[in-house]
């Protein structure tokens, strides 16, 4: 390699970002907080590998042995196709089918980890991102669906969102199917076109949905989106349904009931939502936290009952209400292991999108986070005193304080600059003067910064060095503790 | 898919294990403990993606555009080769070359995450496993090497290993090169053969190494391993060198110095080890924790100075001392970013192998771990009382206790069995009798287990149910707290 004159360009692939100190810390803390909530609700951790057989993930192109789009696939040495997982649900279904009755039933697991999507990367669209899932497998009880809402609320509370910052929107696919039955729409393709139109209510408004239910719609970029071409009569029912939202869950239930009429599937869906409403009351989750929203559709080929989506209620600075999109979603899917066993196993759960949540909290200034401080840096003023510097570092570390000796080979100014880049709270300085006096100088890096902000003449301030003081060597630890205790 | 009569077999790929509740918990706690030590020493977290360009990882076959063996590689949509990372060092070198002076200098980062190896899986040989690396990039100071030893010791201390359970073995590649210079061996292939022979001292003993330095050696399976074919005179020097180990670091230094003689590279290596010895004294790390071991070689094409390896001092039940192998390793490598920039950047660090360490601790009964308890299970005796059961679960959760309502559809015995599988500390039981009396019954699952162990007649015990008691509803929380406080 070293003989090769062509050197590789050091670069990461698009959609695969690097994460540095502070951002890793914020994400790790958020994940730990969320996992603690999941455990409090009785979910146990599971870790499946990043790589699965492609047939297990169900990602072959139909009637072919080529991988479908959207996944990173590669052949094993025995020519079998392997793939990076694209979500945590497909591996869960494999585990449930593989381990069967060895698992507790119901099986309540959470899993946190990266997933990979072979998609065109773009701003905010990554090809590797973290999912944070919890699911209850093996129960039809609506209590598990209501609980999913409670888990999400508790998780958002725990990471520091205010209750008015988010709202969970709940619907039921059986109710949507009831509406389709009620209007006599049996063609699956047009059914899907209707659901796709309903799903766009938040972006296009009621007139946009009306156009998509009928002849179609020309969007702002001049692209024509063909419509579901249902009759005005049929569209009227669908539009009445998507407009059935109300802050009162009971009102939504009554409106839904009226619209689905005698449809058996529709009535079953309303009954499930009614059970959930009762449990939400018991769990003291008011409609401001969990509302019923007839326009929530979610994954078309996937969910079979409850569907839910958690949305931030605040928008970006431009007033775009849905700028930050969904921060969690889930629902009930009864076909989880059917692909493997032919057997229907009811399951319900949800997932929190960590990366998007972090972005939204950061962008809106809501990230509840002590500014994460770096290590105390003990600077090197005199190479013959390395043992003394090491002893200082050890003393701080033994007291549980992150600390390090400056290990570079540059002078004092570079050392201070280094400490600044590391967000160090303090720099310890001891040269021959200090050693002669039995003292150490300590520079409070945060105080220095604040003073610099309030003082016009930086040069003048630098001469004074009010943020730096000398203390007896024996008071090193106490002084550093005092500096660390000051809120930033 | 649902029309497909051929169902996939639910299976994980060989070498890609699943990890369940207790094991995930133990590993997560170990990782968090180690990361806290890394942070205390001033290392900041970095997260690079799992996927990198293959040329960035340096994993093309020489003068070809095909991936080398050992990596899972696949083409991106633009035909560029991507690959799963096989370690955390190659991504670190990419980051250092890519971000350059934007990074603090020295750059001290730690990274924890899975890496992937396209190798034949076997017992204890996985194709995905976790690495836990820390490195200081941009310093030639031996203080950074000595510190690496201190970090490893602190990490092993923190996870509960006794000081006599492990020992870090340190050597220096320059000293080894000095020995080769001293015996006048300049042919690179035979140099490597000599180092390979030295590396086998722990497995083959001194006579095995002697054979591998000379004509070669027939191993137990009947395979002939060709030797380095150096003269007896040369072999004598090498064997004297590998036998130069001693509990006293100063003794090893003097022996090394005598053997490398006038070799400039050899003397430079001894000087580096001497600096490290001085710092280890300052750091109060005795030779029982960190010894100098002339037979440590490590990655041949990689390390340029210090090499270190952490070994467990206890063996398996069969008395195999090195059964558990290395639990950490590292060293100094100055060619980190040269591949990208042509510039030598000195770096040093080490890595802890989490999975192997967990296996060894488990196998030897040394895993310091409270038995991880599952959630308290509130059983369902009466469907009309769901609201009351939910209120109990909420009360426990609000007090920070992991708790759940049984969400399955089966009877009491199945519910107790479920709680047992979940390692629940207690089951709350409330049927019409209990509600009438304003009480709840609480079954202490661990007490039940212990009693069952001490009583011969299980049937008789079952009738008595000494592990189950009724308390007033208002004492639910206090009773559960009491049960949880009992050590298991």
Tab-separated table of C-alpha atoms in Angstrom, chain A residues 38-385:
chain	number	residue	atom	x	y	z
A	38	UNK	CA	-38.936	0.867	28.510
A	39	UNK	CA	-37.570	-1.282	31.352
A	40	UNK	CA	-39.842	0.404	33.878
A	41	UNK	CA	-42.772	-0.669	31.704
A	42	UNK	CA	-41.530	-4.267	31.779
A	43	UNK	CA	-39.808	-4.554	28.395
A	44	UNK	CA	-36.579	-6.588	28.328
A	45	UNK	CA	-33.639	-5.820	26.024
A	46	UNK	CA	-32.923	-7.896	22.920
A	47	UNK	CA	-29.957	-7.568	20.577
A	48	UNK	CA	-30.073	-9.161	17.176
A	49	UNK	CA	-27.139	-8.894	14.754
A	50	UNK	CA	-26.890	-6.192	12.085
A	51	UNK	CA	-26.741	-8.855	9.376
A	52	UNK	CA	-29.594	-11.262	8.548
A	53	UNK	CA	-30.422	-13.620	5.713
A	54	UNK	CA	-32.193	-11.711	2.991
A	55	UNK	CA	-35.065	-14.215	2.791
A	56	UNK	CA	-35.558	-13.842	6.545
A	57	UNK	CA	-35.947	-10.093	6.066
A	58	UNK	CA	-38.363	-10.802	3.200
A	59	UNK	CA	-36.408	-8.574	0.859
A	60	UNK	CA	-36.066	-10.595	-2.327
A	61	UNK	CA	-37.663	-9.150	-5.416
A	62	UNK	CA	-40.885	-11.097	-6.078
A	63	UNK	CA	-40.188	-14.441	-7.770
A	64	UNK	CA	-36.505	-13.686	-8.130
A	65	UNK	CA	-33.290	-14.303	-6.274
A	66	UNK	CA	-32.199	-10.688	-6.544
A	67	UNK	CA	-32.417	-8.344	-3.565
A	68	UNK	CA	-35.221	-5.810	-3.563
A	69	UNK	CA	-34.364	-2.131	-3.499
A	70	UNK	CA	-33.839	-0.372	-0.217
A	71	UNK	CA	-31.456	-2.840	1.431
A	72	UNK	CA	-27.685	-3.279	1.464
A	73	UNK	CA	-27.298	-6.932	0.458
A	74	UNK	CA	-24.268	-9.097	-0.263
A	75	UNK	CA	-23.547	-12.781	-0.753
A	76	UNK	CA	-22.072	-14.988	1.952
A	77	UNK	CA	-19.258	-17.426	1.099
A	78	UNK	CA	-21.876	-20.128	0.515
A	79	UNK	CA	-23.622	-17.794	-1.990
A	80	UNK	CA	-26.609	-17.186	0.299
A	81	UNK	CA	-27.734	-13.561	0.328
A	82	UNK	CA	-27.141	-11.605	3.511
A	83	UNK	CA	-28.362	-8.077	4.209
A	84	UNK	CA	-28.037	-5.274	6.699
A	85	UNK	CA	-31.323	-5.036	8.612
A	86	UNK	CA	-33.550	-2.170	7.462
A	87	UNK	CA	-35.635	-2.125	10.643
A	88	UNK	CA	-35.840	-3.902	14.017
A	89	UNK	CA	-39.234	-5.490	13.393
A	90	UNK	CA	-38.170	-8.029	10.774
A	91	UNK	CA	-35.443	-9.390	13.106
A	92	UNK	CA	-38.032	-9.488	15.921
A	93	UNK	CA	-40.322	-11.586	13.765
A	94	UNK	CA	-37.421	-13.943	13.012
A	95	UNK	CA	-36.652	-14.281	16.732
A	96	UNK	CA	-40.293	-14.986	17.615
A	97	UNK	CA	-40.562	-17.632	14.885
A	98	UNK	CA	-37.164	-19.165	15.682
A	99	UNK	CA	-37.351	-19.385	19.494
A	100	UNK	CA	-41.120	-19.903	19.785
A	101	UNK	CA	-42.271	-21.151	23.163
A	102	UNK	CA	-38.800	-20.762	24.703
A	103	UNK	CA	-39.695	-17.075	24.918
A	104	UNK	CA	-41.966	-15.693	27.650
A	105	UNK	CA	-45.495	-15.270	26.298
A	106	UNK	CA	-46.380	-12.482	25.734
A	107	UNK	CA	-42.871	-11.565	24.594
A	108	UNK	CA	-42.103	-7.998	25.598
A	109	UNK	CA	-38.818	-6.774	24.212
A	110	UNK	CA	-37.134	-3.497	23.415
A	111	UNK	CA	-34.245	-3.042	21.042
A	112	UNK	CA	-32.100	-0.028	20.261
A	113	UNK	CA	-29.694	-0.021	17.392
A	114	UNK	CA	-28.807	1.210	13.941
A	115	UNK	CA	-30.728	0.192	10.834
A	116	UNK	CA	-29.624	0.711	7.253
A	117	UNK	CA	-31.626	1.907	4.249
A	118	UNK	CA	-30.309	1.864	0.720
A	119	UNK	CA	-31.952	5.131	-0.225
A	120	UNK	CA	-30.922	8.371	-1.834
A	121	UNK	CA	-29.398	10.397	0.998
A	122	UNK	CA	-30.402	14.013	1.475
A	123	UNK	CA	-30.617	16.705	4.162
A	124	UNK	CA	-31.905	14.911	7.249
A	125	UNK	CA	-32.196	11.637	5.307
A	126	UNK	CA	-29.556	9.183	6.462
A	127	UNK	CA	-28.726	5.702	5.277
A	128	UNK	CA	-27.845	4.610	8.814
A	129	UNK	CA	-29.914	5.723	11.749
A	130	UNK	CA	-30.914	4.538	15.203
A	131	UNK	CA	-34.265	2.976	16.016
A	132	UNK	CA	-35.563	2.535	19.518
A	133	UNK	CA	-38.371	-0.049	19.423
A	134	UNK	CA	-40.576	-1.734	21.990
A	135	UNK	CA	-43.181	-4.373	21.196
A	136	UNK	CA	-45.509	-6.789	22.937
A	137	UNK	CA	-45.896	-9.972	20.891
A	138	UNK	CA	-48.682	-12.442	21.567
A	139	UNK	CA	-51.571	-10.378	22.835
A	140	UNK	CA	-54.742	-9.035	21.271
A	141	UNK	CA	-55.473	-6.938	24.345
A	142	UNK	CA	-56.133	-3.252	23.579
A	143	UNK	CA	-54.385	-2.648	26.914
A	144	UNK	CA	-51.099	-3.249	25.045
A	145	UNK	CA	-52.020	-0.535	22.514
A	146	UNK	CA	-53.006	1.921	25.230
A	147	UNK	CA	-49.795	1.066	27.023
A	148	UNK	CA	-47.768	1.874	23.900
A	149	UNK	CA	-49.165	5.422	24.119
A	150	UNK	CA	-48.270	5.564	27.801
A	151	UNK	CA	-44.719	4.357	27.104
A	152	UNK	CA	-44.206	7.047	24.456
A	153	UNK	CA	-45.563	9.766	26.767
A	154	UNK	CA	-43.331	8.594	29.629
A	155	UNK	CA	-40.296	8.507	27.323
A	156	UNK	CA	-40.914	12.027	26.003
A	157	UNK	CA	-41.474	13.253	29.556
A	158	UNK	CA	-38.232	11.642	30.666
A	159	UNK	CA	-36.097	13.262	27.967
A	160	UNK	CA	-37.440	16.647	28.964
A	161	UNK	CA	-40.207	17.435	26.501
A	162	UNK	CA	-43.075	19.406	28.018
A	163	UNK	CA	-46.502	17.784	27.730
A	164	UNK	CA	-47.660	20.562	25.413
A	165	UNK	CA	-44.685	19.913	23.105
A	166	UNK	CA	-46.010	16.665	21.688
A	167	UNK	CA	-49.222	14.822	20.958
A	168	UNK	CA	-49.832	11.199	20.056
A	169	UNK	CA	-52.377	10.674	17.279
A	170	UNK	CA	-54.207	7.343	17.319
A	171	UNK	CA	-56.383	5.708	14.688
A	172	UNK	CA	-57.437	2.188	13.749
A	173	UNK	CA	-57.020	0.531	10.352
A	174	UNK	CA	-60.170	-1.492	10.838
A	175	UNK	CA	-62.135	1.733	11.084
A	176	UNK	CA	-60.537	2.953	7.842
A	177	UNK	CA	-61.414	-0.374	6.222
A	178	UNK	CA	-64.937	0.070	7.563
A	179	UNK	CA	-65.184	3.387	5.747
A	180	UNK	CA	-64.015	1.726	2.509
A	181	UNK	CA	-66.570	-1.037	3.028
A	182	UNK	CA	-69.255	1.512	3.744
A	183	UNK	CA	-68.638	3.288	0.395
A	184	UNK	CA	-68.496	-0.061	-1.393
A	185	UNK	CA	-64.914	0.301	-2.635
A	186	UNK	CA	-63.492	-3.208	-3.107
A	187	UNK	CA	-60.729	-2.708	-5.709
A	188	UNK	CA	-57.474	-2.966	-3.662
A	189	UNK	CA	-55.580	-0.469	-5.806
A	190	UNK	CA	-58.223	2.190	-5.457
A	191	UNK	CA	-58.531	1.393	-1.743
A	192	UNK	CA	-54.835	2.142	-1.416
A	193	UNK	CA	-55.209	5.321	-3.478
A	194	UNK	CA	-57.946	6.489	-1.071
A	195	UNK	CA	-55.804	5.743	2.001
A	196	UNK	CA	-52.842	7.536	0.392
A	197	UNK	CA	-55.065	10.571	-0.160
A	198	UNK	CA	-56.267	10.494	3.469
A	199	UNK	CA	-52.653	10.250	4.651
A	200	UNK	CA	-51.926	13.603	2.973
A	201	UNK	CA	-54.470	15.627	4.968
A	202	UNK	CA	-51.821	17.304	7.108
A	203	UNK	CA	-49.811	18.423	4.084
A	204	UNK	CA	-52.512	19.196	1.503
A	205	UNK	CA	-55.546	20.126	3.595
A	206	UNK	CA	-59.095	19.021	2.906
A	207	UNK	CA	-59.241	20.411	-0.670
A	208	UNK	CA	-56.025	18.612	-1.582
A	209	UNK	CA	-57.445	15.352	-0.297
A	210	UNK	CA	-60.694	15.999	-2.199
A	211	UNK	CA	-58.719	16.405	-5.437
A	212	UNK	CA	-56.737	13.204	-4.777
A	213	UNK	CA	-59.940	11.272	-4.086
A	214	UNK	CA	-61.326	12.439	-7.410
A	215	UNK	CA	-59.565	13.178	-10.693
A	216	UNK	CA	-56.132	13.972	-9.272
A	217	UNK	CA	-54.010	16.951	-8.393
A	218	UNK	CA	-51.257	19.092	-9.900
A	219	UNK	CA	-48.686	19.816	-7.216
A	220	UNK	CA	-46.548	22.942	-6.838
A	221	UNK	CA	-43.680	21.441	-8.840
A	222	UNK	CA	-46.031	20.845	-11.772
A	223	UNK	CA	-46.224	17.074	-11.271
A	224	UNK	CA	-49.675	15.591	-11.763
A	225	UNK	CA	-50.683	13.094	-9.084
A	226	UNK	CA	-53.498	10.878	-10.415
A	227	UNK	CA	-56.518	10.531	-8.127
A	228	UNK	CA	-58.452	7.548	-6.724
A	229	UNK	CA	-61.364	8.478	-9.053
A	230	UNK	CA	-64.083	7.622	-6.568
A	231	UNK	CA	-67.481	9.275	-6.957
A	232	UNK	CA	-68.395	12.579	-5.318
A	233	UNK	CA	-70.837	10.642	-3.144
A	234	UNK	CA	-68.078	8.291	-1.968
A	235	UNK	CA	-65.618	11.161	-1.528
A	236	UNK	CA	-68.142	12.983	0.646
A	237	UNK	CA	-68.156	10.080	3.128
A	238	UNK	CA	-64.352	9.848	3.167
A	239	UNK	CA	-64.007	13.609	3.655
A	240	UNK	CA	-66.576	13.544	6.434
A	241	UNK	CA	-64.507	10.823	8.054
A	242	UNK	CA	-61.149	12.611	7.838
A	243	UNK	CA	-62.854	15.692	9.277
A	244	UNK	CA	-64.188	13.736	12.255
A	245	UNK	CA	-61.302	14.754	14.526
A	246	UNK	CA	-62.105	16.452	17.815
A	247	UNK	CA	-60.275	17.152	21.066
A	248	UNK	CA	-62.844	14.930	22.819
A	249	UNK	CA	-62.065	11.240	22.205
A	250	UNK	CA	-65.692	10.301	22.869
A	251	UNK	CA	-66.901	12.685	20.156
A	252	UNK	CA	-64.508	11.132	17.620
A	253	UNK	CA	-65.731	7.646	18.540
A	254	UNK	CA	-69.385	8.640	18.032
A	255	UNK	CA	-68.651	10.254	14.671
A	256	UNK	CA	-66.638	7.224	13.527
A	257	UNK	CA	-69.411	4.893	14.632
A	258	UNK	CA	-71.945	6.857	12.653
A	259	UNK	CA	-69.818	6.827	9.501
A	260	UNK	CA	-68.856	3.122	9.462
A	261	UNK	CA	-72.509	2.237	10.028
A	262	UNK	CA	-73.164	-1.481	9.806
A	263	UNK	CA	-69.661	-2.449	8.583
A	264	UNK	CA	-68.537	-5.305	10.867
A	265	UNK	CA	-64.831	-4.523	10.483
A	266	UNK	CA	-65.487	-0.824	11.065
A	267	UNK	CA	-67.467	-1.533	14.221
A	268	UNK	CA	-64.722	-3.849	15.490
A	269	UNK	CA	-62.216	-1.037	14.981
A	270	UNK	CA	-64.374	1.475	16.837
A	271	UNK	CA	-64.789	-1.029	19.695
A	272	UNK	CA	-61.000	-1.385	19.956
A	273	UNK	CA	-60.584	2.388	20.039
A	274	UNK	CA	-63.289	2.585	22.711
A	275	UNK	CA	-61.355	0.113	24.919
A	276	UNK	CA	-58.209	2.159	24.385
A	277	UNK	CA	-60.090	5.352	25.326
A	278	UNK	CA	-61.207	3.774	28.602
A	279	UNK	CA	-57.667	2.695	29.429
A	280	UNK	CA	-56.240	6.103	28.503
A	281	UNK	CA	-58.643	7.582	31.061
A	282	UNK	CA	-57.365	5.118	33.689
A	283	UNK	CA	-53.788	5.980	32.758
A	284	UNK	CA	-54.690	9.694	33.105
A	285	UNK	CA	-53.579	10.504	29.586
A	286	UNK	CA	-55.811	13.383	28.450
A	287	UNK	CA	-56.621	14.047	24.759
A	288	UNK	CA	-54.016	16.811	24.775
A	289	UNK	CA	-51.453	14.005	25.120
A	290	UNK	CA	-53.227	11.255	23.154
A	291	UNK	CA	-55.913	12.191	20.650
A	292	UNK	CA	-57.942	10.154	18.181
A	293	UNK	CA	-57.170	11.276	14.639
A	294	UNK	CA	-59.119	9.697	11.735
A	295	UNK	CA	-56.532	10.885	9.187
A	296	UNK	CA	-53.633	8.786	10.546
A	297	UNK	CA	-52.951	5.939	8.098
A	298	UNK	CA	-49.289	4.765	8.409
A	299	UNK	CA	-47.634	1.787	6.638
A	300	UNK	CA	-50.197	0.509	4.167
A	301	UNK	CA	-49.236	-3.144	3.886
A	302	UNK	CA	-48.305	-3.521	7.506
A	303	UNK	CA	-50.640	-2.434	10.252
A	304	UNK	CA	-53.834	-4.355	10.986
A	305	UNK	CA	-55.451	-2.468	13.884
A	306	UNK	CA	-54.288	0.429	15.996
A	307	UNK	CA	-51.994	2.919	14.278
A	308	UNK	CA	-50.298	5.740	16.132
A	309	UNK	CA	-47.997	8.601	15.397
A	310	UNK	CA	-46.302	11.021	17.798
A	311	UNK	CA	-45.925	14.563	16.518
A	312	UNK	CA	-44.195	17.595	17.910
A	313	UNK	CA	-46.635	20.438	18.415
A	314	UNK	CA	-44.063	23.155	17.827
A	315	UNK	CA	-42.830	24.056	14.367
A	316	UNK	CA	-39.659	25.617	13.073
A	317	UNK	CA	-38.943	29.361	13.025
A	318	UNK	CA	-40.740	29.729	9.696
A	319	UNK	CA	-43.969	28.583	11.325
A	320	UNK	CA	-43.984	25.225	9.558
A	321	UNK	CA	-45.980	23.188	12.089
A	322	UNK	CA	-44.912	19.784	10.866
A	323	UNK	CA	-41.319	20.785	10.120
A	324	UNK	CA	-39.890	18.188	12.486
A	325	UNK	CA	-42.213	15.397	11.372
A	326	UNK	CA	-42.974	12.315	13.362
A	327	UNK	CA	-40.891	11.575	16.468
A	328	UNK	CA	-42.396	8.151	17.066
A	329	UNK	CA	-44.849	5.790	15.494
A	330	UNK	CA	-46.245	2.323	15.737
A	331	UNK	CA	-49.330	0.223	15.866
A	332	UNK	CA	-50.710	-3.271	15.788
A	333	UNK	CA	-49.631	-5.852	13.240
A	334	UNK	CA	-50.948	-9.369	13.439
A	335	UNK	CA	-48.980	-10.874	10.553
A	336	UNK	CA	-45.611	-10.722	12.284
A	337	UNK	CA	-44.545	-14.358	12.046
A	338	UNK	CA	-47.103	-15.536	9.527
A	339	UNK	CA	-44.479	-15.285	6.796
A	340	UNK	CA	-42.463	-17.963	8.608
A	341	UNK	CA	-45.059	-20.173	10.258
A	342	UNK	CA	-48.381	-19.493	8.551
A	343	UNK	CA	-49.719	-18.615	11.974
A	344	UNK	CA	-51.092	-15.203	12.923
A	345	UNK	CA	-49.453	-13.800	16.048
A	346	UNK	CA	-50.899	-10.530	17.319
A	347	UNK	CA	-48.328	-7.881	18.209
A	348	UNK	CA	-48.265	-4.196	18.978
A	349	UNK	CA	-45.550	-1.674	19.647
A	350	UNK	CA	-43.907	1.563	18.655
A	351	UNK	CA	-40.571	3.099	17.811
A	352	UNK	CA	-38.918	6.376	18.729
A	353	UNK	CA	-36.757	8.035	16.088
A	354	UNK	CA	-33.805	9.228	18.152
A	355	UNK	CA	-31.915	11.157	15.504
A	356	UNK	CA	-34.882	13.197	14.349
A	357	UNK	CA	-35.914	13.873	17.933
A	358	UNK	CA	-32.431	15.123	18.786
A	359	UNK	CA	-32.385	17.347	15.712
A	360	UNK	CA	-35.777	18.831	16.586
A	361	UNK	CA	-34.861	19.441	20.224
A	362	UNK	CA	-31.592	21.036	19.217
A	363	UNK	CA	-33.177	23.232	16.543
A	364	UNK	CA	-35.836	24.456	18.972
A	365	UNK	CA	-33.477	24.957	21.906
A	366	UNK	CA	-35.346	22.349	23.951
A	367	UNK	CA	-32.464	19.921	24.481
A	368	UNK	CA	-32.352	19.565	28.269
A	369	UNK	CA	-28.680	19.129	28.629
A	370	UNK	CA	-26.074	20.408	30.920
A	371	UNK	CA	-23.376	21.646	28.628
A	372	UNK	CA	-21.193	18.569	28.574
A	373	UNK	CA	-17.797	19.492	29.920
A	374	UNK	CA	-14.536	17.967	28.776
A	375	UNK	CA	-11.695	16.876	31.044
A	376	UNK	CA	-9.660	19.134	33.313
A	377	UNK	CA	-6.351	19.621	31.496
A	378	UNK	CA	-3.126	19.656	33.468
A	379	UNK	CA	-0.738	21.655	31.307
A	380	UNK	CA	2.936	20.845	30.928
A	381	UNK	CA	5.175	23.829	31.757
A	382	UNK	CA	8.299	21.905	32.760
A	383	UNK	CA	9.178	18.492	31.305
A	384	UNK	CA	11.218	17.622	34.396
A	385	UNK	CA	8.047	17.823	36.486
